[in-house]
PDB file of C-alpha atoms in Angstrom:
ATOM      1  CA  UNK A 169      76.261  13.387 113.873  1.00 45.00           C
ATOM      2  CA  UNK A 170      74.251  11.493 111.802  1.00 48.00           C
ATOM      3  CA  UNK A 171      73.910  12.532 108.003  1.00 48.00           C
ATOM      4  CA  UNK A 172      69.872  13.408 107.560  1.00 51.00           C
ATOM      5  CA  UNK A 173      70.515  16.037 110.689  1.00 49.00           C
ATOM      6  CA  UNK A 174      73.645  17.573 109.195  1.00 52.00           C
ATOM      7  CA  UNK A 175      71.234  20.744 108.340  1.00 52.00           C
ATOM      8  CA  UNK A 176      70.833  21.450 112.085  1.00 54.00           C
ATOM      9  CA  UNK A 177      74.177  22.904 114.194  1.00 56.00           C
ATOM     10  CA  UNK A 178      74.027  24.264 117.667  1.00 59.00           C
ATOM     11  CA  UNK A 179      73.250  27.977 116.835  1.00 62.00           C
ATOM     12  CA  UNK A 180      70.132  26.737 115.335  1.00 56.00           C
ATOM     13  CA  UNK A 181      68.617  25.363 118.855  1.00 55.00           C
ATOM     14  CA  UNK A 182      65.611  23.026 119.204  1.00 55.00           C
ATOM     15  CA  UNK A 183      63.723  22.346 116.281  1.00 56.00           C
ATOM     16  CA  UNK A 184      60.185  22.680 117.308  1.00 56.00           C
ATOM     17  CA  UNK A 185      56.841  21.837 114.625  1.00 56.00           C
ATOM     18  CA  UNK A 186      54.300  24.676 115.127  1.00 58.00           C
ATOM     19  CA  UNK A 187      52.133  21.905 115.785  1.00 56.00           C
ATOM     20  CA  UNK A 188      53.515  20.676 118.311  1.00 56.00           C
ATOM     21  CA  UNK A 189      53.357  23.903 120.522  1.00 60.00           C
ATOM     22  CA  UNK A 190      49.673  24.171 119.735  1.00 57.00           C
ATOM     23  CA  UNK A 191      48.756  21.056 120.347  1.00 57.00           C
ATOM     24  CA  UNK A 192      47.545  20.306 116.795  1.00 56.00           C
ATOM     25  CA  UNK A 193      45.701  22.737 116.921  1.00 62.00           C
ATOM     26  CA  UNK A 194      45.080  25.761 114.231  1.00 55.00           C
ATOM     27  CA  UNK A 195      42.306  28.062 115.681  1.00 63.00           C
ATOM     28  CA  UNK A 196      42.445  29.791 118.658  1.00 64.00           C
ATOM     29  CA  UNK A 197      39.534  28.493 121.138  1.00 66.00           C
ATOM     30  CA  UNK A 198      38.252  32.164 121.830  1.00 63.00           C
ATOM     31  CA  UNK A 199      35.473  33.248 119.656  1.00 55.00           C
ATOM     32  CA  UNK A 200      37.123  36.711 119.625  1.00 58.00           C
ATOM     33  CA  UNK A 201      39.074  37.728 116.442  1.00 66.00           C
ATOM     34  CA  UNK A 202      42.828  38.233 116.787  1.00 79.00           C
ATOM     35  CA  UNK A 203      43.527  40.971 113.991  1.00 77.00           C
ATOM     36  CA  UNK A 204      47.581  41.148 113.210  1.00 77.00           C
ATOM     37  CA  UNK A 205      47.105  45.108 114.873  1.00 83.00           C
ATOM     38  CA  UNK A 206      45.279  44.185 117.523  1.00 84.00           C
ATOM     39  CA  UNK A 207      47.123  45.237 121.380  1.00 87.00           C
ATOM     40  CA  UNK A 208      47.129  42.732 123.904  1.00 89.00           C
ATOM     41  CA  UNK A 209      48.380  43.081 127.681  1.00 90.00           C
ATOM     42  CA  UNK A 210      48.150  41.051 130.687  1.00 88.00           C
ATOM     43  CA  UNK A 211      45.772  41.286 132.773  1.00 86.00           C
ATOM     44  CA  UNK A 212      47.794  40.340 135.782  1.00 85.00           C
ATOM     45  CA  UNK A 213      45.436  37.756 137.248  1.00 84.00           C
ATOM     46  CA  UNK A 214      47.311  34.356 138.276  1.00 82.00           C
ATOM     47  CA  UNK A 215      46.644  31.230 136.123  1.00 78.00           C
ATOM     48  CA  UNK A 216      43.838  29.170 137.841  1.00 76.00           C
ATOM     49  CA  UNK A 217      45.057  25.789 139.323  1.00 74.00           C
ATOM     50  CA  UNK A 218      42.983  23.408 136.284  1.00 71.00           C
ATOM     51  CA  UNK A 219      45.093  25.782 133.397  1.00 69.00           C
ATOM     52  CA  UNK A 220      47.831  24.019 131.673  1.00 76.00           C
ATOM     53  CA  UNK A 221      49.861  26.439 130.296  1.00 81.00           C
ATOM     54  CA  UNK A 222      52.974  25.260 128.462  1.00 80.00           C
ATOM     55  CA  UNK A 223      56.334  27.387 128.466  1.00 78.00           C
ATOM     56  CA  UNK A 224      55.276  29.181 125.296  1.00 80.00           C
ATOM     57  CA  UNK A 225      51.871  30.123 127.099  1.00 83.00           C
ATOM     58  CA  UNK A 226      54.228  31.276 130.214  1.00 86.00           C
ATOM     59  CA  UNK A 227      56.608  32.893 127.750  1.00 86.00           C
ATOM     60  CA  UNK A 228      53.816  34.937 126.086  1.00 86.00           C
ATOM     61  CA  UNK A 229      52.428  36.265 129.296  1.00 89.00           C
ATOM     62  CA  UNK A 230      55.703  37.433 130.461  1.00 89.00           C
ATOM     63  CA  UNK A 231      56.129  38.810 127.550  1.00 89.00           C
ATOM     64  CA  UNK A 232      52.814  41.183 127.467  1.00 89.00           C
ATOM     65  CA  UNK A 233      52.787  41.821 131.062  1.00 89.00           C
ATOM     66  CA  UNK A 234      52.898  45.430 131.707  1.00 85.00           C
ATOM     67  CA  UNK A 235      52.577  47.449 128.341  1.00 88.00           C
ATOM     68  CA  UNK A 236      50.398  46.597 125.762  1.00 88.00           C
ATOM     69  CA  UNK A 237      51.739  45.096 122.326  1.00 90.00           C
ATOM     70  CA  UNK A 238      50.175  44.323 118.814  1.00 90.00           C
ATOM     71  CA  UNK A 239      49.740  41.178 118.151  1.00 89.00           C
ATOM     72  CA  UNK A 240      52.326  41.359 114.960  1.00 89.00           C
ATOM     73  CA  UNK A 241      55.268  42.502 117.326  1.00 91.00           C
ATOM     74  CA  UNK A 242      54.531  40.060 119.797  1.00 89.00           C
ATOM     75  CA  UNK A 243      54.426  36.966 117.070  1.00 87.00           C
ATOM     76  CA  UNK A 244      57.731  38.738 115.590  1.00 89.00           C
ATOM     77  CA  UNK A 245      59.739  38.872 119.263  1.00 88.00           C
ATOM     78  CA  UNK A 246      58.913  35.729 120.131  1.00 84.00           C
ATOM     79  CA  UNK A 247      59.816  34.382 117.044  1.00 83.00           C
ATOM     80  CA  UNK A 248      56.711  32.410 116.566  1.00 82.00           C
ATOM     81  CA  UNK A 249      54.442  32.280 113.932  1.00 81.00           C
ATOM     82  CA  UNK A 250      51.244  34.196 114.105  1.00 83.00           C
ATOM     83  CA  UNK A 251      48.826  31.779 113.587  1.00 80.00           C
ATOM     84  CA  UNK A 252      50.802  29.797 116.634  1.00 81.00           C
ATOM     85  CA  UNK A 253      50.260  32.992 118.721  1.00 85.00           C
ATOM     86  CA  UNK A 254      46.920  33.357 117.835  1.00 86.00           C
ATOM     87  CA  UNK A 255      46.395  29.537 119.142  1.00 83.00           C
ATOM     88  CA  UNK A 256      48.181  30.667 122.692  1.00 85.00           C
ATOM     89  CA  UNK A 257      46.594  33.582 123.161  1.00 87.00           C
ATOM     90  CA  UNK A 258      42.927  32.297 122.799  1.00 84.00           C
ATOM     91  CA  UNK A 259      44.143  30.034 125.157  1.00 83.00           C
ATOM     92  CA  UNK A 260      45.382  32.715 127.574  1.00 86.00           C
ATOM     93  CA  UNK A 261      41.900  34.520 126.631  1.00 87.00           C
ATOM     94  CA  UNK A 262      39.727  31.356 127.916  1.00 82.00           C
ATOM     95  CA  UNK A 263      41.634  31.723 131.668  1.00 85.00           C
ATOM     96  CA  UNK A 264      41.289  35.590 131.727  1.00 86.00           C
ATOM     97  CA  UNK A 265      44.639  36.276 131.988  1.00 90.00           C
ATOM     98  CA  UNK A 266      45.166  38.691 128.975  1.00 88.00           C
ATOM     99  CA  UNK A 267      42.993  41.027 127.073  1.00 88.00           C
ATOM    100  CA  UNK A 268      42.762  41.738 123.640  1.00 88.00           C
ATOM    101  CA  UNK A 269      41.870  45.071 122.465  1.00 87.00           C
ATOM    102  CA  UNK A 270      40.715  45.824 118.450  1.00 83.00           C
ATOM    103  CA  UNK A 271      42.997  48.000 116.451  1.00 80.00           C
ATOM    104  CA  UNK A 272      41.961  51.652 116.307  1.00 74.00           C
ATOM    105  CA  UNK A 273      39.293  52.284 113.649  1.00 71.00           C
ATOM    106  CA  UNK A 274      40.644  54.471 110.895  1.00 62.00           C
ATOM    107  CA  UNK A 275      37.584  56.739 111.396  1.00 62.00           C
ATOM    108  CA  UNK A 276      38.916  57.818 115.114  1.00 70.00           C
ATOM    109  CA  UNK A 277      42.433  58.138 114.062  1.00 70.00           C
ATOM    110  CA  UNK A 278      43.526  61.882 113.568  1.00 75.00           C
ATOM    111  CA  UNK A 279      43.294  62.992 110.057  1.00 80.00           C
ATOM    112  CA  UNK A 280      46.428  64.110 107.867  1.00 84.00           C
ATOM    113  CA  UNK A 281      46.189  67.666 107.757  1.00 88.00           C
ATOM    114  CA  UNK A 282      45.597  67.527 111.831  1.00 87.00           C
ATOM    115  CA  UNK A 283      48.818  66.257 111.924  1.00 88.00           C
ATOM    116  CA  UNK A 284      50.812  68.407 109.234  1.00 91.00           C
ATOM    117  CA  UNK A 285      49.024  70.752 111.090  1.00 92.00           C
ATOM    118  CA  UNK A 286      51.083  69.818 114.520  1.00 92.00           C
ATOM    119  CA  UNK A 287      53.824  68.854 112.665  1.00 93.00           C
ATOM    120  CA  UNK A 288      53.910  72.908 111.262  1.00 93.00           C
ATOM    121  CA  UNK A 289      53.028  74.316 114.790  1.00 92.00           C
ATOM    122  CA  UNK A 290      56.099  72.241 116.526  1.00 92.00           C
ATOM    123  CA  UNK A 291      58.250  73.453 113.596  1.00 93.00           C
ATOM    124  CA  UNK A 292      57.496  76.915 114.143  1.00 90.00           C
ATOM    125  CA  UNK A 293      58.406  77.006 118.432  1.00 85.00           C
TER     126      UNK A 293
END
């Protein structure tokens, strides 16, 4: 092994540039804005013939097929970073094969003392 790639050993796997996966790219195509908390599933459509999806773009979809998942956790499984998965998926948004849903708003989300409330009720059965 040659000394300038001494830092790299077999656990560590391919070395891949973000860049690289993204095509050079740094903002997703879709006009839609990918929040860290936003859910995204599959929609379960095939890819069209003219889509060239790559293995991460493949990888992703298999990977948010069936139950929705934020954004955050998806970047974080895949061990990608999220401004890589925000690339893919606007890619993946442009073909229609996944959808992208907004986090909740904090207005619709149940209040604290609704919940303390539940949490009091289940403690007293």
């Amino acid at each position: 092994m040659s000394r300038e790639h001494e830092w790299v050993d077999e656990e560590a796997g391919p070395v891949v540039r973000p860049y690289a996966v993204t095509r050079g790219r740094t903002k997703p195509t879709s006009s839609s804005a990918l929040d860290l908390l936003a859910t995204v599933v599959s929609t379960g459509l095939p890819a069209p013939a003219k889509a060239e999806l790559s293995s991460q773009h493949r990888r992703l979809l298999t990977f948010v097929t069936g139950k929705a998942k934020p954004l955050a956790e998806v970047a974080s499984d895949l061990s990608l970073p999220v401004a890589v998965v925000r690339v893919l998926l606007g890619d993946l948004l442009d073909h229609g094969l996944v959808t992208v849903r907004p986090p909740r708003d904090k207005a619709v989300a149940p209040s604290e003392s609704l919940l303390r409330e539940v949490i009091n009720g289940l403690r007293a059965l």
